[in-house]
Amino acid sequence: MIQTVLIVGLLVMLYNLYTSFQLRSKVSSGLIGERLLQLICFIALFALGYFAVLVLTWSRTPDLLLWILALILVFGAVFVLLVVRLVKAILQAIEE
């Protein structure tokens, strides 16, 4: 069950990465493009971290600490999803 929670977090982070690349392709270079590139780098770094945690904890028996870690990672992925959606909405509002 914990592995499922971690996989969901990883999939959300990969979706965030995909969405961020889509946003980056719509923005010209400049300050916003530079900040989006920084955001993409951090999302990629965190996605690698999610994968590493998944691999390192795959065979461990679930305990309270592992559950807390999994929930923190999933809620972190949801937070990043909200940030990416906010950036997307702001860019759409600027275009109008």
XYZ file of C-alpha atoms in Angstrom:
96
model
C 0.000 0.000 0.000
C 2.826 2.417 0.795
C 4.413 1.670 -2.557
C 1.125 2.628 -4.213
C 1.091 5.970 -2.401
C 4.692 6.633 -3.447
C 3.939 5.653 -7.054
C 0.970 8.042 -7.092
C 3.256 10.827 -5.845
C 5.825 10.000 -8.532
C 3.155 9.987 -11.253
C 1.838 13.367 -10.098
C 5.383 14.752 -10.203
C 5.898 13.387 -13.727
C 2.624 15.019 -14.773
C 3.849 18.270 -13.209
C 7.059 17.968 -15.194
C 5.152 17.368 -18.440
C 2.837 20.324 -17.799
C 5.784 22.571 -16.970
C 7.510 21.669 -20.237
C 4.299 22.559 -22.081
C 4.200 25.927 -20.336
C 7.875 26.549 -21.105
C 7.298 25.982 -24.813
C 4.595 28.682 -24.812
C 6.782 31.303 -23.105
C 9.526 33.220 -24.807
C 12.853 33.540 -23.122
C 13.100 36.285 -20.570
C 12.444 36.481 -16.879
C 9.337 34.272 -16.953
C 11.031 31.717 -19.188
C 14.067 31.667 -16.917
C 11.931 31.153 -13.806
C 9.982 28.390 -15.517
C 13.240 26.662 -16.392
C 14.269 26.856 -12.740
C 10.894 25.413 -11.733
C 11.335 22.568 -14.236
C 14.780 21.775 -12.839
C 13.437 21.594 -9.290
C 10.464 19.462 -10.334
C 12.832 17.070 -12.132
C 15.078 16.927 -9.060
C 12.131 16.152 -6.808
C 10.819 13.512 -9.247
C 14.216 11.805 -9.064
C 13.978 12.001 -5.285
C 10.551 10.356 -5.341
C 11.963 7.579 -7.522
C 14.945 7.109 -5.183
C 12.691 6.888 -2.125
C 10.495 4.390 -3.937
C 13.450 2.189 -4.836
C 15.072 2.427 -1.403
C 11.889 1.635 0.508
C 10.385 -0.962 -1.857
C 11.192 -4.001 0.275
C 10.820 -2.380 3.696
C 7.929 -3.286 5.902
C 5.549 -0.364 6.327
C 5.927 1.456 9.597
C 4.685 4.807 10.882
C 7.754 6.725 9.720
C 7.417 5.366 6.192
C 3.725 6.275 6.110
C 4.498 9.819 7.223
C 7.196 10.108 4.558
C 4.858 8.803 1.846
C 2.099 11.226 2.828
C 4.493 14.178 2.936
C 5.736 13.297 -0.549
C 2.224 12.915 -1.978
C 1.029 16.186 -0.481
C 4.213 17.847 -1.768
C 3.413 16.596 -5.256
C -0.122 17.975 -4.950
C 1.311 21.315 -3.802
C 3.571 21.447 -6.873
C 0.540 20.595 -9.018
C -1.307 23.587 -7.557
C 1.690 25.860 -8.179
C 1.971 24.732 -11.811
C -1.759 25.261 -12.317
C -1.458 28.743 -10.787
C 1.428 29.623 -13.110
C -0.593 28.327 -16.067
C -3.598 30.467 -15.068
C -1.411 33.538 -14.619
C 0.191 33.064 -18.046
C -3.242 32.656 -19.639
C -4.452 35.829 -17.920
C -1.401 37.734 -19.178
C -2.043 36.562 -22.749
C -5.600 37.954 -22.711
